[in-house]
């Protein structure tokens, strides 16, 4: 055997060993937990044969606590690039079979390298997390590694899409990388995120809680809002990441790819003419309206289980990607509260950063009142959504379906927040408040002085009708130019798409600044 042949054989053998991570026994243990390995996840996510791996032979340099006796090529993370549906992405996947996927300084350097390449080459970066946290044996080096990683997350924000998939443990400082990315997906029953685990919580507060109760997928998808998606299985999670990417551009200088559709632009839905109940206090389902107006009735929701009184997500309209924001009358009457405001603001800012037009469907009675909301800073949180819409320079098309009252009217992409095209249905009510509340404020003195209950009722009904005639319709707003047109509901798809086509060449800038000071 020649030296060259021998060298090649050693290379092949070393590559095969590296691909085994921590060895077959640990791979089997991973499978027994219902989890895939890092390489298996990458294979599921990327187009077949497209993965180009970097730094396969990197090893840690730690000599503390006997670490010099144990080395694995790759050092607990698989990094590289590949394609998803033919589009370039950069990826890293932590390998739990090697030191529990714990982060070393060399592992951090591998991740930072692909993140730098993603920023430089303008492609999304996907991180698949499955790690026990910082490698304790490395001390400050491991912490420095996290710092380097977080800095890359910050620099990449608004430049390239960043997606985090949590496919196992993610605890301590490790949680801040997913928190800094654009979207976080968790897998039910096998992934969790928290700063301090159940044992620490019990020792400090005395509270007994399981890992799932403290930081499982369902908790973060419905209560904290940390997770944008909760997948039933890893396969489901991988599919969700692929679907999400189909709506996104490669970077902030490009537009999302156009998707061919046979769904007619002029398709109408006669049921929309009847969907708004005669009783203004009766709910209806906003999901029907969303699916009615988007291409092929296909809506990809974000934060589905969190702050359900507002709906956000992606769709295509005439093949172009759009971000949908809509109040949900079925939940809390569609009122805006702290969580709904934060949820929508974050989504609006993402769409603006990546050139995705915004379509806003409005039916909002106001902001939720009460001490809990005020003490929780509903003022500042509501201002986040206000700020996000006012700052956004992407095309913005707003359709007011029914209620649009008070400060909530302003917040939901009104004309004064540089809304480009603002439509209203004939059922729209645009006012400071609803008729009942307005009459009680404006004519409280008259009703107090009324001697008979019948007289009080007569005054109330008379003034309510007067108020309704004036404001319980979209025409006063239209007369003043705050509404560009009152449209027939059945034609909403056509009118919104035509508005978006008109706005394709929109150019709008904000004053030069180092950065804004978003209310936090």
Coordinates of C-alpha atoms in Angstrom, one line a residue:
X1 CA 0.0 0.0 0.0
X2 CA 1.4 3.4 -1.0
X3 CA 1.8 6.2 1.5
X4 CA -0.9 8.2 -0.3
X5 CA -3.3 5.3 -0.2
X6 CA -2.6 4.8 3.5
X7 CA -3.2 8.5 4.2
X8 CA -6.5 8.4 2.4
X9 CA -7.6 5.3 4.3
X10 CA -6.7 7.1 7.6
X11 CA -8.8 10.1 6.4
X12 CA -11.8 7.9 5.6
X13 CA -11.5 6.1 8.9
X14 CA -11.2 9.3 10.9
X15 CA -14.2 10.8 9.1
X16 CA -16.3 7.7 9.9
X17 CA -15.3 7.9 13.5
X18 CA -16.1 11.6 13.7
X19 CA -19.6 10.9 12.2
X20 CA -20.2 8.5 15.1
X21 CA -20.0 11.4 17.6
X22 CA -19.7 9.9 21.1
X23 CA -20.1 6.4 19.8
X24 CA -22.8 3.9 19.1
X25 CA -23.8 3.3 22.8
X26 CA -24.5 7.0 23.2
X27 CA -26.3 7.2 19.9
X28 CA -28.5 4.3 21.0
X29 CA -29.2 6.2 24.3
X30 CA -30.3 9.2 22.3
X31 CA -32.7 7.1 20.2
X32 CA -34.1 5.5 23.3
X33 CA -35.2 9.0 24.5
X34 CA -37.1 9.4 21.2
X35 CA -34.5 11.8 19.9
X36 CA -32.4 11.9 16.8
X37 CA -28.7 12.7 16.6
X38 CA -27.3 16.0 15.3
X39 CA -26.4 14.5 11.9
X40 CA -29.7 12.8 11.5
X41 CA -31.5 16.1 12.1
X42 CA -29.3 17.9 9.6
X43 CA -30.0 15.1 7.1
X44 CA -33.8 15.5 7.6
X45 CA -33.6 19.3 7.2
X46 CA -31.3 19.8 4.2
X47 CA -31.7 18.7 0.6
X48 CA -30.2 15.3 0.1
X49 CA -26.4 15.4 -0.6
X50 CA -26.2 19.2 -0.1
X51 CA -24.5 19.3 3.3
X52 CA -20.9 20.8 3.3
X53 CA -19.4 20.2 6.7
X54 CA -16.8 22.5 8.3
X55 CA -14.3 21.8 11.1
X56 CA -15.0 18.1 11.4
X57 CA -11.7 17.5 13.1
X58 CA -11.7 20.3 15.7
X59 CA -11.0 19.1 19.2
X60 CA -11.2 20.9 22.5
X61 CA -8.0 22.2 24.2
X62 CA -9.0 21.8 27.8
X63 CA -6.6 20.1 30.2
X64 CA -8.6 20.6 33.4
X65 CA -10.2 17.7 35.4
X66 CA -8.8 15.0 33.2
X67 CA -10.2 16.4 30.0
X68 CA -6.9 16.0 28.2
X69 CA -7.6 12.2 28.2
X70 CA -10.8 12.4 26.2
X71 CA -11.1 13.9 22.7
X72 CA -13.7 13.6 20.0
X73 CA -13.4 15.0 16.5
X74 CA -16.0 17.8 16.0
X75 CA -16.1 18.5 19.8
X76 CA -19.9 18.2 20.2
X77 CA -21.3 20.2 17.4
X78 CA -21.8 19.6 13.6
X79 CA -21.4 22.8 11.5
X80 CA -21.6 23.6 7.8
X81 CA -23.9 24.7 5.0
X82 CA -26.4 23.2 2.6
X83 CA -29.6 23.9 0.8
X84 CA -33.3 23.7 1.7
X85 CA -35.4 23.6 -1.4
X86 CA -32.4 24.7 -3.3
X87 CA -31.7 27.8 -1.2
X88 CA -28.5 28.2 0.8
X89 CA -28.6 28.0 4.6
X90 CA -25.9 27.8 7.3
X91 CA -26.5 25.4 10.1
X92 CA -25.1 24.1 13.4
X93 CA -26.4 21.1 15.4
X94 CA -25.2 20.4 18.9
X95 CA -24.3 16.7 19.4
X96 CA -25.6 15.5 22.8
X97 CA -23.6 12.2 22.4
X98 CA -20.4 14.2 23.0
X99 CA -20.0 15.6 26.5
X100 CA -23.8 16.2 26.6
X101 CA -23.5 18.8 23.9
X102 CA -21.9 21.1 26.4
X103 CA -20.3 24.2 25.0
X104 CA -16.5 24.6 24.9
X105 CA -14.5 27.5 23.6
X106 CA -13.6 25.5 20.4
X107 CA -17.3 24.5 19.9
X108 CA -18.3 28.2 20.2
X109 CA -15.6 29.1 17.6
X110 CA -17.1 26.5 15.2
X111 CA -20.5 28.0 15.6
X112 CA -19.3 31.5 15.3
X113 CA -17.5 30.6 12.1
X114 CA -20.7 29.5 10.3
X115 CA -22.6 32.5 11.7
X116 CA -19.9 34.8 10.3
X117 CA -20.2 33.1 7.0
X118 CA -24.0 33.3 7.0
X119 CA -23.8 37.1 7.6
X120 CA -21.1 37.6 5.0
X121 CA -22.8 35.5 2.3
X122 CA -26.4 36.7 3.1
X123 CA -28.1 33.4 4.0
X124 CA -30.3 32.2 6.9
X125 CA -28.6 30.6 9.9
X126 CA -30.3 27.7 11.7
X127 CA -29.2 26.4 15.1
X128 CA -30.3 23.0 16.4
X129 CA -29.9 23.1 20.2
X130 CA -29.4 19.9 22.3
X131 CA -26.9 20.8 25.0
X132 CA -26.3 20.6 28.7
X133 CA -25.0 24.1 28.8
X134 CA -21.5 25.5 29.4
X135 CA -18.7 22.9 29.7
X136 CA -17.9 23.3 33.4
X137 CA -14.4 22.0 33.1
X138 CA -13.5 25.0 30.9
X139 CA -14.7 27.6 33.3
X140 CA -14.4 31.2 31.9
X141 CA -13.4 29.9 28.4
X142 CA -16.9 28.4 28.1
X143 CA -18.5 31.6 29.2
X144 CA -16.4 33.6 26.8
X145 CA -17.6 31.2 24.1
X146 CA -21.2 32.0 24.9
X147 CA -20.4 35.7 24.8
X148 CA -18.9 35.4 21.3
X149 CA -22.0 33.5 20.2
X150 CA -24.4 36.0 21.6
X151 CA -22.5 38.9 19.9
X152 CA -22.9 37.1 16.5
X153 CA -26.7 36.7 17.2
X154 CA -26.9 40.5 17.8
X155 CA -24.8 41.4 14.8
X156 CA -26.9 39.1 12.5
X157 CA -30.2 40.4 13.8
X158 CA -32.1 42.2 11.0
X159 CA -29.4 41.1 8.5
X160 CA -30.2 37.4 8.0
X161 CA -33.1 35.3 9.3
X162 CA -32.0 33.3 12.4
X163 CA -34.0 30.2 13.5
X164 CA -33.4 28.2 16.7
X165 CA -34.7 24.6 17.0
X166 CA -34.7 23.3 20.6
X167 CA -34.4 19.5 20.3
X168 CA -33.3 18.7 23.8
X169 CA -32.1 20.6 26.9
X170 CA -31.2 24.3 26.7
X171 CA -30.5 25.7 30.1
X172 CA -28.6 28.5 31.9
X173 CA -26.8 31.0 29.7
X174 CA -27.5 28.8 26.6
X175 CA -31.1 30.0 26.5
X176 CA -30.0 33.5 25.5
X177 CA -28.9 32.6 22.0
X178 CA -32.4 31.3 21.0
X179 CA -33.9 34.3 22.7
X180 CA -31.8 36.6 20.5
X181 CA -32.9 34.8 17.3
X182 CA -36.0 35.6 15.2
X183 CA -37.9 32.3 15.7
X184 CA -37.6 29.5 18.3
X185 CA -39.2 26.1 17.9
X186 CA -39.4 23.5 20.6
X187 CA -40.4 19.8 20.6
X188 CA -43.0 18.7 23.1
X189 CA -41.9 16.3 25.9
X190 CA -38.2 16.1 24.8
X191 CA -37.0 19.8 24.9
X192 CA -36.9 22.4 27.6
X193 CA -35.6 25.8 28.3
X194 CA -34.9 27.6 31.6
X195 CA -32.3 29.7 33.3
X196 CA -32.3 27.5 36.5
X197 CA -33.5 24.0 36.7
X198 CA -36.0 22.4 39.1
X199 CA -33.3 21.5 41.7
X200 CA -32.1 25.1 42.0
X201 CA -35.7 26.4 42.0
X202 CA -36.5 24.1 44.9
X203 CA -33.4 25.1 46.9
X204 CA -33.9 28.8 46.5
X205 CA -37.7 29.2 46.6
X206 CA -38.9 25.9 47.9
X207 CA -41.1 25.5 44.9
X208 CA -41.4 21.9 43.5
X209 CA -41.7 21.8 39.7
X210 CA -40.8 19.4 37.0
X211 CA -38.6 20.2 33.9
X212 CA -41.7 20.1 31.7
X213 CA -43.7 22.4 34.0
X214 CA -40.8 24.8 34.4
X215 CA -39.6 25.1 30.8
X216 CA -41.3 22.6 28.4
X217 CA -42.5 23.4 24.9
X218 CA -46.1 23.8 25.9
X219 CA -45.2 26.2 28.7
X220 CA -43.1 28.4 26.5
X221 CA -45.5 28.2 23.5
X222 CA -48.6 29.2 25.6
X223 CA -47.5 31.1 28.7
X224 CA -44.1 32.8 28.3
X225 CA -44.1 33.3 24.5
X226 CA -40.4 32.3 24.3
X227 CA -41.3 29.6 21.8
X228 CA -42.9 30.6 18.5
X229 CA -43.7 27.0 17.6
X230 CA -44.3 23.8 19.6
X231 CA -43.8 20.6 17.5
X232 CA -45.3 17.2 18.4
X233 CA -42.3 15.4 17.0
X234 CA -38.8 16.2 15.7
X235 CA -40.0 15.4 12.2
X236 CA -42.8 17.9 12.7
X237 CA -40.3 20.4 14.0
X238 CA -38.1 20.0 10.9
X239 CA -41.0 20.4 8.6
X240 CA -42.1 23.6 10.4
X241 CA -38.6 25.1 10.0
X242 CA -38.7 24.3 6.2
X243 CA -42.1 25.8 5.9
X244 CA -41.1 28.9 7.7
X245 CA -38.1 29.5 5.5
X246 CA -40.3 29.3 2.4
X247 CA -41.9 32.6 3.4
X248 CA -38.6 34.4 4.2
X249 CA -36.0 36.1 2.0
X250 CA -32.3 35.1 2.2
X251 CA -31.3 38.4 3.9
X252 CA -32.4 42.0 4.5
X253 CA -31.4 43.1 1.0
X254 CA -33.6 40.6 -0.9
X255 CA -37.3 39.8 -1.1
X256 CA -38.9 36.4 -0.3
X257 CA -39.1 34.1 -3.3
X258 CA -42.4 34.3 -5.3
X259 CA -44.4 31.1 -5.2
X260 CA -46.5 30.1 -8.2
X261 CA -50.2 29.8 -7.6
X262 CA -53.3 29.0 -9.6
X263 CA -55.5 30.8 -7.1
X264 CA -57.2 33.7 -9.0
X265 CA -56.5 37.2 -7.8
X266 CA -60.1 38.1 -8.4
X267 CA -61.5 35.2 -6.4
X268 CA -64.4 36.4 -4.3
X269 CA -66.1 34.9 -1.2
X270 CA -69.7 35.8 -0.8
X271 CA -69.7 34.6 2.8
X272 CA -67.6 37.5 3.8
X273 CA -70.5 39.8 3.1
X274 CA -72.4 38.0 5.9
X275 CA -69.7 37.1 8.4
X276 CA -70.0 40.2 10.7
X277 CA -72.9 39.6 13.2
X278 CA -75.6 42.2 13.6
X279 CA -74.9 42.2 17.3
X280 CA -71.6 44.2 17.8
X281 CA -70.9 42.1 20.9
X282 CA -71.1 38.8 19.1
X283 CA -67.8 37.2 18.0
X284 CA -66.8 35.6 14.8
X285 CA -63.7 33.7 13.7
X286 CA -61.0 35.8 12.1
X287 CA -59.2 32.7 10.9
X288 CA -62.0 32.2 8.3
X289 CA -61.3 35.7 6.9
X290 CA -57.6 35.2 6.8
X291 CA -57.8 31.9 4.9
X292 CA -60.4 33.3 2.6
X293 CA -58.2 36.1 1.3
X294 CA -54.8 34.4 1.1
X295 CA -53.5 32.2 -1.7
X296 CA -54.9 28.6 -1.6
X297 CA -56.3 29.3 1.9
X298 CA -52.9 28.6 3.3
X299 CA -51.9 30.4 6.5
X300 CA -48.7 29.6 8.5
X301 CA -49.3 30.9 12.0
X302 CA -46.6 32.1 14.4
X303 CA -47.2 32.0 18.2
X304 CA -50.4 30.1 17.7
X305 CA -50.9 29.2 21.4
X306 CA -49.7 32.5 22.9
X307 CA -51.8 35.7 23.3
X308 CA -54.6 34.2 21.1
X309 CA -56.5 37.5 21.1
X310 CA -54.2 38.5 18.2
X311 CA -53.2 36.4 15.3
X312 CA -49.8 36.7 13.4
X313 CA -48.3 34.6 10.7
X314 CA -47.3 34.3 7.1
X315 CA -49.2 33.7 3.9
X316 CA -48.8 34.4 0.1
X317 CA -51.0 36.8 -1.8
X318 CA -50.7 36.4 -5.6
X319 CA -47.5 34.4 -4.9
X320 CA -45.8 37.0 -2.8
X321 CA -45.0 36.6 0.9
X322 CA -46.9 38.7 3.3
X323 CA -47.1 39.1 7.1
X324 CA -50.7 38.9 8.5
X325 CA -51.6 40.7 11.8
X326 CA -55.3 40.3 12.9
X327 CA -57.3 40.8 16.0
X328 CA -59.3 37.7 17.0
X329 CA -62.9 38.6 18.2
X330 CA -63.4 35.1 19.5
X331 CA -60.7 35.6 22.3
X332 CA -61.2 38.5 24.7
X333 CA -63.2 40.2 22.0
X334 CA -60.0 40.9 20.2
X335 CA -58.8 43.4 22.8
X336 CA -55.1 44.3 23.0
X337 CA -53.3 43.4 26.2
X338 CA -49.6 43.2 27.2
X339 CA -48.9 39.9 25.6
X340 CA -50.8 40.6 22.4
X341 CA -49.0 43.9 22.0
X342 CA -45.6 42.3 22.5
X343 CA -46.4 39.4 20.2
X344 CA -47.6 41.6 17.3
X345 CA -44.8 44.2 17.8
X346 CA -42.1 41.6 17.5
X347 CA -43.7 40.2 14.4
X348 CA -44.2 43.5 12.7
X349 CA -40.5 44.5 13.3
X350 CA -39.4 41.2 11.8
X351 CA -41.4 41.7 8.7
X352 CA -40.1 45.2 8.3
X353 CA -36.5 44.1 8.7
X354 CA -36.9 41.5 5.9
X355 CA -39.0 43.4 3.4
X356 CA -42.2 41.4 4.0
X357 CA -45.4 43.6 3.4
X358 CA -47.9 43.8 6.2
X359 CA -51.6 43.1 5.9
X360 CA -53.5 44.1 9.0
X361 CA -57.1 43.1 9.7
X362 CA -58.7 45.2 12.4
X363 CA -61.5 44.5 14.9
X364 CA -60.3 45.9 18.2
X365 CA -62.5 47.3 21.0
X366 CA -59.5 48.8 22.8
X367 CA -56.8 48.0 25.3
X368 CA -57.6 45.6 28.2
X369 CA -58.1 47.5 31.4
X370 CA -57.4 46.7 35.1
X371 CA -54.6 46.9 37.7
X372 CA -52.9 43.8 36.4
X373 CA -52.4 45.3 33.0
X374 CA -51.4 48.8 34.3
X375 CA -49.0 47.3 36.8
X376 CA -47.6 45.1 34.1
X377 CA -46.9 48.2 31.9
X378 CA -49.6 48.0 29.3
X379 CA -48.7 51.6 28.4
X380 CA -45.1 50.7 27.4
X381 CA -46.1 47.4 25.8
X382 CA -48.8 48.9 23.8
X383 CA -46.3 51.6 22.7
X384 CA -44.1 48.8 21.3
X385 CA -46.8 47.9 18.8
X386 CA -47.4 51.5 18.0
X387 CA -43.7 52.1 17.5
X388 CA -43.3 49.0 15.3
X389 CA -46.0 50.0 12.9
X390 CA -44.9 53.7 12.9
X391 CA -41.3 52.7 12.2
X392 CA -42.1 50.1 9.5
X393 CA -41.3 51.2 5.9
X394 CA -42.6 48.0 4.1
X395 CA -45.9 48.2 2.3
X396 CA -48.7 48.3 4.8
X397 CA -52.3 47.5 3.9
X398 CA -55.0 47.8 6.6
X399 CA -58.6 46.6 6.5
X400 CA -60.9 47.6 9.3
X401 CA -63.7 45.0 9.6
X402 CA -65.7 46.1 12.6
X403 CA -64.6 47.9 15.8
X404 CA -61.6 50.2 15.8
X405 CA -61.7 52.3 19.0
X406 CA -59.5 54.8 20.8
X407 CA -55.8 54.2 21.2
X408 CA -56.2 50.7 19.8
X409 CA -57.3 52.2 16.5
X410 CA -54.1 54.2 16.3
X411 CA -51.9 51.3 17.2
X412 CA -53.3 48.9 14.5
X413 CA -51.6 50.5 11.5
X414 CA -53.8 53.5 11.0
X415 CA -53.2 56.1 8.3
X416 CA -51.3 58.4 10.7
X417 CA -48.7 55.6 11.4
X418 CA -47.9 55.8 7.6
X419 CA -50.3 53.2 6.6
X420 CA -50.2 53.1 2.8
X421 CA -53.6 51.8 1.9
X422 CA -56.4 51.8 4.5
X423 CA -59.6 50.1 3.6
X424 CA -62.8 49.5 5.6
X425 CA -65.8 47.3 5.4
X426 CA -69.2 48.9 5.6
X427 CA -69.5 47.4 9.0
X428 CA -66.5 49.3 10.4
X429 CA -67.0 51.5 13.4
X430 CA -64.1 54.0 13.9
X431 CA -64.4 56.1 17.0
X432 CA -62.9 57.1 20.3
X433 CA -65.1 54.5 22.0
X434 CA -68.3 52.4 21.5
X435 CA -71.7 54.1 21.6
X436 CA -72.7 52.9 25.1
X437 CA -69.6 54.2 26.7
X438 CA -69.7 57.5 24.8
X439 CA -73.3 58.3 25.7
X440 CA -72.6 57.5 29.4
X441 CA -69.7 60.0 29.3
X442 CA -71.3 62.7 27.1
X443 CA -74.7 62.7 28.6
X444 CA -74.3 61.5 32.2
X445 CA -75.6 64.8 33.6
X446 CA -78.8 64.7 31.5
X447 CA -79.5 61.1 32.5
X448 CA -78.8 61.9 36.2
X449 CA -81.3 64.8 36.2
X450 CA -84.0 62.7 34.5
X451 CA -86.6 61.9 37.1
X452 CA -88.2 58.8 35.6
X453 CA -86.3 55.7 34.4
X454 CA -88.3 55.8 31.2
X455 CA -87.0 59.3 30.5
X456 CA -83.4 58.2 31.3
X457 CA -83.8 55.3 28.9
X458 CA -85.3 57.6 26.2
X459 CA -82.3 60.0 26.5
X460 CA -79.9 57.1 26.3
X461 CA -81.4 55.5 23.3
X462 CA -81.8 58.8 21.5
X463 CA -78.2 59.9 22.0
X464 CA -76.9 56.4 21.3
X465 CA -78.7 56.5 17.9
X466 CA -77.2 59.9 17.3
X467 CA -73.7 58.6 18.1
X468 CA -74.2 55.5 16.0
X469 CA -75.4 57.5 13.0
X470 CA -72.2 59.6 13.2
X471 CA -69.5 57.1 14.1
X472 CA -70.8 53.5 13.8
X473 CA -69.8 53.4 10.2
X474 CA -66.7 54.1 8.2
X475 CA -67.8 57.1 6.3
X476 CA -66.8 60.0 8.6
X477 CA -63.2 58.5 8.5
X478 CA -63.5 58.1 4.7
X479 CA -64.8 61.7 4.4
X480 CA -61.6 63.0 6.1
X481 CA -59.3 60.7 4.0
X482 CA -58.3 58.5 7.0
X483 CA -59.8 55.6 5.0
X484 CA -58.9 55.3 1.4
X485 CA -61.9 53.4 0.4
X486 CA -64.9 51.5 1.8
X487 CA -64.9 48.1 0.1
X488 CA -67.3 45.2 -0.3
X489 CA -66.1 42.4 1.9
X490 CA -66.4 39.7 -0.8
X491 CA -63.8 41.6 -2.8
X492 CA -61.2 41.9 0.0
X493 CA -58.7 39.5 -1.6
X494 CA -58.7 41.4 -4.9
X495 CA -58.5 44.8 -3.3
X496 CA -55.6 43.9 -1.0
X497 CA -53.6 42.2 -3.7
X498 CA -54.1 45.1 -6.0
X499 CA -52.9 47.5 -3.3
X500 CA -49.8 45.3 -2.7
X501 CA -49.0 45.3 -6.4
X502 CA -49.3 49.0 -6.5
X503 CA -46.9 49.3 -3.5
X504 CA -44.2 47.0 -4.9
X505 CA -41.9 49.9 -5.7
X506 CA -42.4 51.7 -2.4
X507 CA -39.5 53.7 -1.2
X508 CA -39.7 55.2 2.3
X509 CA -36.9 56.0 4.8
X510 CA -36.6 57.0 8.4
X511 CA -34.4 59.8 9.6
X512 CA -30.7 59.0 10.0
X513 CA -29.8 57.7 13.4
X514 CA -27.4 55.3 15.2
X515 CA -30.4 53.2 16.3
X516 CA -33.8 53.7 17.7
X517 CA -34.8 53.6 21.3
X518 CA -37.7 51.2 21.3
X519 CA -39.8 51.4 24.4
X520 CA -38.8 48.4 26.5

